[in-house]
Amino acid sequence: MPVVHSLDDLRSLMADWRKSRCSIGLVPTMGYLHEGHVSLIDRAAADNDRVVVSVFVNPTQFGAGEDLEAYPKDLPRDVALAARHGAAAVFAPAPEDMYPAGYSTYVNVEGVSAELCGRSRPIHFRGVATVCTKLFLLTGADRAYFGEKDAQQLAVIRRLVADLAIPVQIVGCPIVREADGLAKSSRNVYLTAEERAAAPILHRALEEAREKIQAGERDARTIIAFLEDRISAEPLAEIDYIQAVHRDTIVPIDRLEGPILVALAVRFGKARLIDNFSLDL
Amino acid sequence: MPVVHSLDDLRSLMADWRKSRCSIGLVPTMGYLHEGHVSLIDRAAADNDRVVVSVFVNPTQFGAGEDLEAYPKDLPRDVALAARHGAAAVFAPAPEDMYPAGYSTYVNVEGVSAELCGRSRPIHFRGVATVCTKLFLLTGADRAYFGEKDAQQLAVIRRLVADLAIPVQIVGCPIVREADGLAKSSRNVYLTAEERAAAPILHRALEEAREKIQAGERDARTIIAFLEDRISAEPLAEIDYIQAVHRDTIVPIDRLEGPILVALAVRFGKARLIDNFSLDL
């Protein structure tokens, strides 16, 4: 399976695939692949003739003081895992090839980027939207696969693709979890043993909140207060945000109606973990 | 020749062209076509199997208090002119189809957008970059044609296309002028007879400045001061800016070296006119 590094090699490989009338699935990742990514690759391989997995720790989506330098990497393992799950190529560009000297263009998705992670990571979604636009255009992919763990990212990408008329279909895939409920994340490696033992509180609390809503609760503040109580009872947890928003527009809501997203970000030591659930009410 | 209004009709027409293995040239315009636009259409028709001319007064590139409402329109005449010069389709979308409710995505080209027109029209190039990105992606054009009168726009578009890896080739075409040297512009209709008689001072002064540089002058401030003197001697002229910049990065320069652009914007009554020349020194 080829691992391509340069943009020109990627373009030429994609042109070959296109010439053979192959449909192309793209799985954009920052690498250090886990079962969540694998589920995206499996789905992409089922839907498309060819799958390309991008592995790129995108500097423009990290703010000052975030974990850009520390972000875990293991390209040989990623390549082997992608190949085993049916990827036909891995694209692993250097930052200076994606953003050469003089690079100046950024894609902003306003509104959808403002709340949740956008509050504590103000340039994050600008970086995500920019790199995904470039990956969509470089690959000419028919479909691109994103996990629902990054629910706001998924909403940003759906908005971006519709707004700019990018000819790619966006496919969201369910969150993959550890046996104890912790959402799979490359950042889970930052957790100490003690933090790792405490972190499943996020999923447990979200499940209880979901049950309350399914039992009829419709007041967002009640649900958020419940989640704050449950999670702040864990001494290792430091809440970044807990919000209830419209699933597609990411606008905060008071009353839980329509397509809703209940999302949170909580720090455990060095790890900032996110999790969520969505419901159609 | 078809005039398509909806995005879906455009997509389907472009897919037909593509299926017949036709190369596609795009000429993006705001309509009210003049000989400058016609020169772009002629060039596009010479280079490509099919040419689509877009006619769209793009609201996102007009600031508050600018001439969005007053901008001249004559679609039937534009359609006839485009057809006569070899266009195979005109795309004339409604603003609410290009920017439907909830539209949120904007493309910013930093740096290149900051000086010249970017100073007095702070959101202008964000609107230009956004609408052009969308037109490139909707048409899947192989080549797109822009006039050198809008020299900063051309630099912004070249930067955008390189940065986001949009698969379109950008072709710049020379400024087309009236017999007395005034650059053709849809906005020339705003000029009163007296203003129209005075406006050619812009080109005359730029020609004299160019001669001074070609005769060896390399100090940008000397050239700018000369242009300011010549133009402010015309009582109807109100200078917006006169600047010397690097042609590609649009960074102001003190010494005239390399690829340079000397550009100005000057108001005559209701009309804000732009003009420029560039040299490789």
CSV table of N, CA and C in Angstrom, one decimal, chain B residues 98-236:
chain,number,residue,atom,x,y,z
B,98,MET,N,-27.1,31.4,-3.8
B,98,MET,CA,-25.7,31.3,-3.5
B,98,MET,C,-25.5,31.4,-2.0
B,99,TYR,N,-26.3,32.1,-1.3
B,99,TYR,CA,-26.2,32.3,0.2
B,99,TYR,C,-27.5,32.0,0.8
B,100,PRO,N,-27.9,30.7,0.9
B,100,PRO,CA,-29.3,30.4,1.5
B,100,PRO,C,-29.2,30.7,3.0
B,101,ALA,N,-30.4,30.7,3.6
B,101,ALA,CA,-30.6,30.9,5.1
B,101,ALA,C,-29.6,30.0,5.8
B,102,GLY,N,-28.9,30.6,6.8
B,102,GLY,CA,-27.9,29.8,7.5
B,102,GLY,C,-26.5,29.7,6.9
B,103,TYR,N,-26.4,30.3,5.8
B,103,TYR,CA,-25.0,30.3,5.1
B,103,TYR,C,-24.0,30.9,6.1
B,104,SER,N,-22.9,30.3,6.3
B,104,SER,CA,-21.9,30.7,7.3
B,104,SER,C,-20.4,30.7,7.0
B,105,THR,N,-20.1,30.2,5.8
B,105,THR,CA,-18.7,29.9,5.4
B,105,THR,C,-18.1,31.0,4.6
B,106,TYR,N,-16.9,31.5,5.0
B,106,TYR,CA,-16.2,32.6,4.3
B,106,TYR,C,-14.7,32.2,4.2
B,107,VAL,N,-14.2,32.6,3.0
B,107,VAL,CA,-12.8,32.3,2.8
B,107,VAL,C,-12.0,33.6,2.9
B,108,ASN,N,-11.0,33.6,3.7
B,108,ASN,CA,-10.2,34.7,3.9
B,108,ASN,C,-8.8,34.5,3.4
B,109,VAL,N,-8.3,35.4,2.6
B,109,VAL,CA,-6.9,35.4,2.1
B,109,VAL,C,-6.2,36.5,2.8
B,110,GLU,N,-5.5,36.1,3.8
B,110,GLU,CA,-4.8,37.2,4.7
B,110,GLU,C,-3.7,37.8,3.9
B,111,GLY,N,-3.2,38.9,4.4
B,111,GLY,CA,-2.0,39.5,3.8
B,111,GLY,C,-2.3,40.1,2.5
B,112,VAL,N,-2.5,39.3,1.4
B,112,VAL,CA,-2.7,39.8,0.1
B,112,VAL,C,-4.0,40.8,0.1
B,113,SER,N,-4.9,40.5,1.0
B,113,SER,CA,-6.1,41.3,1.0
B,113,SER,C,-6.0,42.6,1.8
B,114,ALA,N,-4.9,42.8,2.5
B,114,ALA,CA,-4.8,43.9,3.5
B,114,ALA,C,-4.7,45.3,3.0
B,115,GLU,N,-3.8,45.5,1.9
B,115,GLU,CA,-3.5,46.8,1.5
B,115,GLU,C,-4.4,47.2,0.3
B,116,LEU,N,-4.1,48.3,-0.3
B,116,LEU,CA,-4.9,48.8,-1.5
B,116,LEU,C,-6.4,48.9,-1.2
B,117,CYS,N,-7.2,48.2,-2.0
B,117,CYS,CA,-8.6,48.2,-1.8
B,117,CYS,C,-9.0,47.6,-0.5
B,118,GLY,N,-8.2,46.7,0.1
B,118,GLY,CA,-8.5,46.1,1.3
B,118,GLY,C,-8.6,47.1,2.5
B,119,ARG,N,-7.9,48.2,2.3
B,119,ARG,CA,-7.9,49.3,3.4
B,119,ARG,C,-9.3,49.9,3.4
B,120,SER,N,-9.8,50.4,2.3
B,120,SER,CA,-11.1,51.1,2.3
B,120,SER,C,-12.3,50.2,2.2
B,121,ARG,N,-12.0,48.9,1.8
B,121,ARG,CA,-13.1,47.9,1.7
B,121,ARG,C,-12.7,46.7,2.4
B,122,PRO,N,-12.8,46.7,3.8
B,122,PRO,CA,-12.3,45.7,4.6
B,122,PRO,C,-12.8,44.3,4.4
B,123,ILE,N,-14.1,44.1,4.0
B,123,ILE,CA,-14.6,42.8,3.8
B,123,ILE,C,-14.7,42.4,2.3
B,124,HIS,N,-14.2,43.3,1.4
B,124,HIS,CA,-14.4,43.1,0.0
B,124,HIS,C,-13.8,41.7,-0.5
B,125,PHE,N,-12.5,41.5,-0.1
B,125,PHE,CA,-11.8,40.3,-0.7
B,125,PHE,C,-12.2,39.0,0.0
B,126,ARG,N,-12.8,39.1,1.2
B,126,ARG,CA,-13.4,38.0,1.8
B,126,ARG,C,-14.6,37.5,0.9
B,127,GLY,N,-15.4,38.5,0.5
B,127,GLY,CA,-16.5,38.2,-0.4
B,127,GLY,C,-16.1,37.6,-1.7
B,128,VAL,N,-15.0,38.3,-2.3
B,128,VAL,CA,-14.5,37.8,-3.6
B,128,VAL,C,-14.0,36.4,-3.5
B,129,ALA,N,-13.2,36.1,-2.5
B,129,ALA,CA,-12.6,34.8,-2.4
B,129,ALA,C,-13.6,33.7,-2.1
B,130,THR,N,-14.7,34.1,-1.3
B,130,THR,CA,-15.7,33.1,-1.0
B,130,THR,C,-16.5,32.8,-2.3
B,131,VAL,N,-17.0,33.8,-3.0
B,131,VAL,CA,-17.8,33.6,-4.2
B,131,VAL,C,-17.0,32.9,-5.3
B,132,CYS,N,-15.7,33.2,-5.4
B,132,CYS,CA,-14.9,32.6,-6.5
B,132,CYS,C,-14.7,31.1,-6.1
B,133,THR,N,-14.4,30.8,-4.8
B,133,THR,CA,-14.2,29.4,-4.4
B,133,THR,C,-15.5,28.7,-4.8
B,134,LYS,N,-16.6,29.2,-4.5
B,134,LYS,CA,-17.9,28.5,-4.8
B,134,LYS,C,-18.1,28.3,-6.3
B,135,LEU,N,-17.8,29.4,-7.0
B,135,LEU,CA,-18.0,29.3,-8.5
B,135,LEU,C,-17.0,28.2,-9.1
B,136,PHE,N,-15.7,28.2,-8.6
B,136,PHE,CA,-14.8,27.2,-9.1
B,136,PHE,C,-15.3,25.8,-8.8
B,137,LEU,N,-15.8,25.6,-7.6
B,137,LEU,CA,-16.2,24.3,-7.2
B,137,LEU,C,-17.6,23.8,-7.9
B,138,LEU,N,-18.5,24.8,-8.1
B,138,LEU,CA,-19.7,24.5,-8.8
B,138,LEU,C,-19.5,24.1,-10.2
B,139,THR,N,-18.6,24.9,-10.9
B,139,THR,CA,-18.4,24.6,-12.3
B,139,THR,C,-17.4,23.5,-12.6
B,140,GLY,N,-16.5,23.3,-11.6
B,140,GLY,CA,-15.3,22.4,-11.9
B,140,GLY,C,-14.5,22.9,-13.1
B,141,ALA,N,-14.5,24.2,-13.3
B,141,ALA,CA,-13.8,24.8,-14.5
B,141,ALA,C,-12.3,24.4,-14.5
B,142,ASP,N,-11.8,24.2,-15.7
B,142,ASP,CA,-10.3,23.9,-15.9
B,142,ASP,C,-9.5,25.2,-15.8
B,143,ARG,N,-10.2,26.3,-16.3
B,143,ARG,CA,-9.5,27.6,-16.3
B,143,ARG,C,-10.5,28.7,-15.9
B,144,ALA,N,-10.0,29.7,-15.3
B,144,ALA,CA,-10.9,30.9,-15.0
B,144,ALA,C,-10.2,32.2,-15.3
B,145,TYR,N,-10.9,33.1,-15.8
B,145,TYR,CA,-10.3,34.3,-16.4
B,145,TYR,C,-10.7,35.6,-15.6
B,146,PHE,N,-9.6,36.4,-15.3
B,146,PHE,CA,-9.8,37.6,-14.6
B,146,PHE,C,-9.0,38.7,-15.2
B,147,GLY,N,-9.6,39.9,-15.1
B,147,GLY,CA,-8.9,41.1,-15.7
B,147,GLY,C,-7.8,41.6,-14.8
B,148,GLU,N,-6.8,42.2,-15.4
B,148,GLU,CA,-5.7,42.8,-14.6
B,148,GLU,C,-6.0,44.1,-14.1
B,149,LYS,N,-7.2,44.7,-14.5
B,149,LYS,CA,-7.6,45.9,-13.8
B,149,LYS,C,-7.8,45.7,-12.3
B,150,ASP,N,-8.4,44.6,-12.0
B,150,ASP,CA,-8.5,44.2,-10.6
B,150,ASP,C,-7.3,43.4,-10.2
B,151,ALA,N,-6.2,44.1,-10.1
B,151,ALA,CA,-4.9,43.4,-9.9
B,151,ALA,C,-4.8,42.8,-8.6
B,152,GLN,N,-5.3,43.4,-7.5
B,152,GLN,CA,-5.3,42.8,-6.2
B,152,GLN,C,-6.2,41.6,-6.2
B,153,GLN,N,-7.4,41.7,-6.8
B,153,GLN,CA,-8.3,40.6,-6.9
B,153,GLN,C,-7.5,39.4,-7.5
B,154,LEU,N,-6.8,39.6,-8.6
B,154,LEU,CA,-6.1,38.6,-9.3
B,154,LEU,C,-5.1,37.9,-8.3
B,155,ALA,N,-4.4,38.8,-7.6
B,155,ALA,CA,-3.4,38.2,-6.6
B,155,ALA,C,-4.0,37.4,-5.5
B,156,VAL,N,-5.2,37.9,-5.1
B,156,VAL,CA,-5.9,37.2,-4.0
B,156,VAL,C,-6.4,35.8,-4.6
B,157,ILE,N,-6.9,35.8,-5.8
B,157,ILE,CA,-7.4,34.5,-6.4
B,157,ILE,C,-6.3,33.6,-6.6
B,158,ARG,N,-5.1,34.1,-7.1
B,158,ARG,CA,-4.0,33.2,-7.4
B,158,ARG,C,-3.5,32.5,-6.0
B,159,ARG,N,-3.5,33.3,-5.0
B,159,ARG,CA,-3.0,32.9,-3.7
B,159,ARG,C,-4.0,31.8,-3.1
B,160,LEU,N,-5.3,32.1,-3.2
B,160,LEU,CA,-6.4,31.2,-2.8
B,160,LEU,C,-6.3,29.9,-3.5
B,161,VAL,N,-6.2,29.9,-4.8
B,161,VAL,CA,-6.2,28.7,-5.6
B,161,VAL,C,-5.0,27.8,-5.2
B,162,ALA,N,-3.8,28.5,-5.1
B,162,ALA,CA,-2.6,27.7,-4.7
B,162,ALA,C,-2.8,27.2,-3.3
B,163,ASP,N,-3.2,28.0,-2.3
B,163,ASP,CA,-3.3,27.6,-0.9
B,163,ASP,C,-4.3,26.4,-0.7
B,164,LEU,N,-5.5,26.5,-1.3
B,164,LEU,CA,-6.5,25.5,-1.0
B,164,LEU,C,-6.4,24.4,-2.0
B,165,ALA,N,-5.4,24.4,-3.0
B,165,ALA,CA,-5.3,23.3,-4.0
B,165,ALA,C,-6.5,23.2,-4.8
B,166,ILE,N,-7.2,24.3,-5.2
B,166,ILE,CA,-8.3,24.2,-6.0
B,166,ILE,C,-7.8,23.9,-7.5
B,167,PRO,N,-8.4,22.9,-8.1
B,167,PRO,CA,-7.9,22.4,-9.4
B,167,PRO,C,-8.4,23.3,-10.5
B,168,VAL,N,-8.0,24.5,-10.6
B,168,VAL,CA,-8.4,25.4,-11.7
B,168,VAL,C,-7.1,26.3,-12.0
B,169,GLN,N,-6.9,26.6,-13.3
B,169,GLN,CA,-5.8,27.4,-13.7
B,169,GLN,C,-6.3,28.9,-13.8
B,170,ILE,N,-5.7,29.8,-13.2
B,170,ILE,CA,-6.1,31.2,-13.2
B,170,ILE,C,-5.4,31.9,-14.4
B,171,VAL,N,-6.1,32.6,-15.2
B,171,VAL,CA,-5.5,33.3,-16.4
B,171,VAL,C,-5.9,34.8,-16.2
B,172,GLY,N,-4.8,35.6,-16.1
B,172,GLY,CA,-5.0,37.1,-16.1
B,172,GLY,C,-5.0,37.7,-17.5
B,173,CYS,N,-5.8,38.6,-17.7
B,173,CYS,CA,-5.9,39.2,-19.1
B,173,CYS,C,-5.7,40.8,-19.0
B,174,PRO,N,-5.1,41.4,-20.0
B,174,PRO,CA,-4.8,42.8,-19.9
B,174,PRO,C,-6.0,43.7,-19.8
B,175,ILE,N,-5.7,44.9,-19.2
B,175,ILE,CA,-6.7,45.9,-19.1
B,175,ILE,C,-7.2,46.4,-20.4
B,176,VAL,N,-8.5,46.5,-20.6
B,176,VAL,CA,-9.1,47.1,-21.9
B,176,VAL,C,-9.5,48.5,-21.6
B,177,ARG,N,-9.1,49.5,-22.5
B,177,ARG,CA,-9.3,50.9,-22.2
B,177,ARG,C,-10.2,51.5,-23.3
B,178,GLU,N,-10.8,52.7,-22.9
B,178,GLU,CA,-11.5,53.5,-23.9
B,178,GLU,C,-10.4,54.2,-24.7
B,179,ALA,N,-10.8,54.8,-25.8
B,179,ALA,CA,-9.8,55.5,-26.7
B,179,ALA,C,-9.0,56.5,-26.0
B,180,ASP,N,-9.6,57.2,-24.9
B,180,ASP,CA,-8.8,58.2,-24.2
B,180,ASP,C,-8.0,57.6,-23.0
B,181,GLY,N,-8.0,56.3,-22.9
B,181,GLY,CA,-7.2,55.7,-21.9
B,181,GLY,C,-7.9,55.2,-20.6
B,182,LEU,N,-9.2,55.7,-20.4
B,182,LEU,CA,-9.9,55.3,-19.2
B,182,LEU,C,-10.1,53.8,-19.2
B,183,ALA,N,-9.8,53.1,-18.1
B,183,ALA,CA,-10.0,51.7,-18.1
B,183,ALA,C,-11.5,51.4,-18.1
B,184,LYS,N,-11.9,50.4,-18.9
B,184,LYS,CA,-13.3,50.0,-19.0
B,184,LYS,C,-13.8,49.5,-17.6
B,185,SER,N,-14.9,49.9,-17.2
B,185,SER,CA,-15.5,49.5,-15.9
B,185,SER,C,-17.0,49.7,-16.0
B,186,SER,N,-17.7,48.7,-15.4
B,186,SER,CA,-19.2,48.8,-15.3
B,186,SER,C,-19.5,50.1,-14.5
B,187,ARG,N,-18.6,50.5,-13.6
B,187,ARG,CA,-18.9,51.7,-12.8
B,187,ARG,C,-18.7,53.0,-13.5
B,188,ASN,N,-18.2,53.0,-14.7
B,188,ASN,CA,-18.0,54.2,-15.5
B,188,ASN,C,-19.4,54.9,-15.8
B,189,VAL,N,-20.5,54.1,-15.7
B,189,VAL,CA,-21.8,54.7,-16.0
B,189,VAL,C,-22.2,55.7,-14.9
B,190,TYR,N,-21.5,55.6,-13.7
B,190,TYR,CA,-21.9,56.5,-12.6
B,190,TYR,C,-21.3,57.9,-12.9
B,191,LEU,N,-20.4,58.1,-13.9
B,191,LEU,CA,-19.7,59.3,-14.1
B,191,LEU,C,-20.6,60.3,-14.8
B,192,THR,N,-20.7,61.6,-14.3
B,192,THR,CA,-21.3,62.6,-15.1
B,192,THR,C,-20.4,63.0,-16.3
B,193,ALA,N,-20.9,63.8,-17.3
B,193,ALA,CA,-20.1,64.1,-18.4
B,193,ALA,C,-18.8,64.8,-18.0
B,194,GLU,N,-18.9,65.7,-17.1
B,194,GLU,CA,-17.7,66.4,-16.6
B,194,GLU,C,-16.7,65.4,-16.0
B,195,GLU,N,-17.2,64.5,-15.1
B,195,GLU,CA,-16.3,63.6,-14.5
B,195,GLU,C,-15.7,62.6,-15.5
B,196,ARG,N,-16.5,62.2,-16.5
B,196,ARG,CA,-16.0,61.3,-17.5
B,196,ARG,C,-14.9,62.0,-18.3
B,197,ALA,N,-15.0,63.3,-18.5
B,197,ALA,CA,-14.0,64.0,-19.2
B,197,ALA,C,-12.7,64.2,-18.4
B,198,ALA,N,-12.8,64.2,-17.1
B,198,ALA,CA,-11.7,64.3,-16.2
B,198,ALA,C,-11.0,63.0,-15.9
B,199,ALA,N,-11.7,61.9,-15.9
B,199,ALA,CA,-11.3,60.6,-15.4
B,199,ALA,C,-10.0,60.1,-16.1
B,200,PRO,N,-9.8,60.3,-17.4
B,200,PRO,CA,-8.6,59.8,-18.1
B,200,PRO,C,-7.3,60.3,-17.4
B,201,ILE,N,-7.3,61.3,-16.6
B,201,ILE,CA,-6.1,61.7,-15.9
B,201,ILE,C,-5.4,60.5,-15.2
B,202,LEU,N,-6.2,59.5,-14.7
B,202,LEU,CA,-5.7,58.4,-14.0
B,202,LEU,C,-4.7,57.6,-14.9
B,203,HIS,N,-5.2,57.3,-16.1
B,203,HIS,CA,-4.3,56.5,-17.0
B,203,HIS,C,-3.1,57.4,-17.4
B,204,ARG,N,-3.3,58.7,-17.7
B,204,ARG,CA,-2.2,59.5,-18.2
B,204,ARG,C,-1.2,59.6,-17.1
B,205,ALA,N,-1.6,59.8,-15.9
B,205,ALA,CA,-0.6,60.0,-14.8
B,205,ALA,C,0.1,58.6,-14.6
B,206,LEU,N,-0.6,57.5,-14.6
B,206,LEU,CA,0.1,56.2,-14.5
B,206,LEU,C,1.1,56.0,-15.6
B,207,GLU,N,0.7,56.4,-16.8
B,207,GLU,CA,1.7,56.2,-17.9
B,207,GLU,C,2.9,57.0,-17.7
B,208,GLU,N,2.8,58.3,-17.2
B,208,GLU,CA,3.9,59.1,-16.9
B,208,GLU,C,4.8,58.5,-15.8
B,209,ALA,N,4.1,57.9,-14.8
B,209,ALA,CA,4.9,57.3,-13.7
B,209,ALA,C,5.6,56.1,-14.2
B,210,ARG,N,5.0,55.3,-15.1
B,210,ARG,CA,5.6,54.1,-15.7
B,210,ARG,C,6.9,54.5,-16.4
B,211,GLU,N,6.8,55.6,-17.2
B,211,GLU,CA,7.9,56.1,-18.0
B,211,GLU,C,9.1,56.5,-17.1
B,212,LYS,N,8.7,57.2,-16.0
B,212,LYS,CA,9.8,57.5,-15.0
B,212,LYS,C,10.5,56.3,-14.5
B,213,ILE,N,9.7,55.3,-14.2
B,213,ILE,CA,10.4,54.1,-13.6
B,213,ILE,C,11.2,53.4,-14.7
B,214,GLN,N,10.6,53.3,-15.9
B,214,GLN,CA,11.4,52.7,-17.0
B,214,GLN,C,12.7,53.5,-17.3
B,215,ALA,N,12.6,54.8,-17.0
B,215,ALA,CA,13.8,55.7,-17.2
B,215,ALA,C,14.8,55.5,-16.0
B,216,GLY,N,14.5,54.7,-15.0
B,216,GLY,CA,15.4,54.5,-14.0
B,216,GLY,C,15.0,54.8,-12.5
B,217,GLU,N,13.9,55.5,-12.3
B,217,GLU,CA,13.5,55.9,-11.0
B,217,GLU,C,13.1,54.6,-10.2
B,218,ARG,N,13.7,54.5,-9.0
B,218,ARG,CA,13.4,53.3,-8.2
B,218,ARG,C,12.8,53.6,-6.8
B,219,ASP,N,12.6,54.8,-6.5
B,219,ASP,CA,12.1,55.2,-5.2
B,219,ASP,C,10.6,55.3,-5.3
B,220,ALA,N,9.9,54.4,-4.5
B,220,ALA,CA,8.4,54.3,-4.6
B,220,ALA,C,7.8,55.6,-4.1
B,221,ARG,N,8.4,56.3,-3.1
B,221,ARG,CA,7.8,57.5,-2.6
B,221,ARG,C,7.8,58.6,-3.6
B,222,THR,N,8.9,58.7,-4.4
B,222,THR,CA,8.9,59.7,-5.4
B,222,THR,C,7.8,59.5,-6.5
B,223,ILE,N,7.6,58.2,-6.8
B,223,ILE,CA,6.6,57.9,-7.8
B,223,ILE,C,5.2,58.2,-7.3
B,224,ILE,N,5.0,57.8,-6.0
B,224,ILE,CA,3.6,58.0,-5.4
B,224,ILE,C,3.4,59.5,-5.2
B,225,ALA,N,4.4,60.3,-4.8
B,225,ALA,CA,4.2,61.7,-4.7
B,225,ALA,C,3.9,62.4,-6.0
B,226,PHE,N,4.6,61.9,-7.1
B,226,PHE,CA,4.3,62.4,-8.4
B,226,PHE,C,2.9,62.1,-8.8
B,227,LEU,N,2.4,60.9,-8.6
B,227,LEU,CA,1.0,60.6,-8.9
B,227,LEU,C,0.0,61.4,-8.1
B,228,GLU,N,0.3,61.6,-6.8
B,228,GLU,CA,-0.6,62.4,-6.0
B,228,GLU,C,-0.7,63.8,-6.5
B,229,ASP,N,0.5,64.4,-6.9
B,229,ASP,CA,0.5,65.8,-7.4
B,229,ASP,C,-0.4,65.8,-8.7
B,230,ARG,N,-0.1,64.9,-9.6
B,230,ARG,CA,-0.7,65.0,-10.9
B,230,ARG,C,-2.3,64.8,-10.7
B,231,ILE,N,-2.7,63.9,-9.9
B,231,ILE,CA,-4.1,63.6,-9.8
B,231,ILE,C,-4.8,64.6,-8.9
B,232,SER,N,-4.2,65.0,-7.8
B,232,SER,CA,-4.9,66.0,-7.0
B,232,SER,C,-5.0,67.4,-7.7
B,233,ALA,N,-4.3,67.6,-8.8
B,233,ALA,CA,-4.5,68.8,-9.6
B,233,ALA,C,-5.8,68.8,-10.3
B,234,GLU,N,-6.4,67.7,-10.4
B,234,GLU,CA,-7.8,67.6,-11.0
B,234,GLU,C,-8.8,67.8,-9.9
B,235,PRO,N,-9.6,68.9,-10.0
B,235,PRO,CA,-10.5,69.2,-8.8
B,235,PRO,C,-11.6,68.1,-8.6
B,236,LEU,N,-12.0,67.4,-9.6
B,236,LEU,CA,-13.0,66.4,-9.4
B,236,LEU,C,-12.5,65.1,-8.8
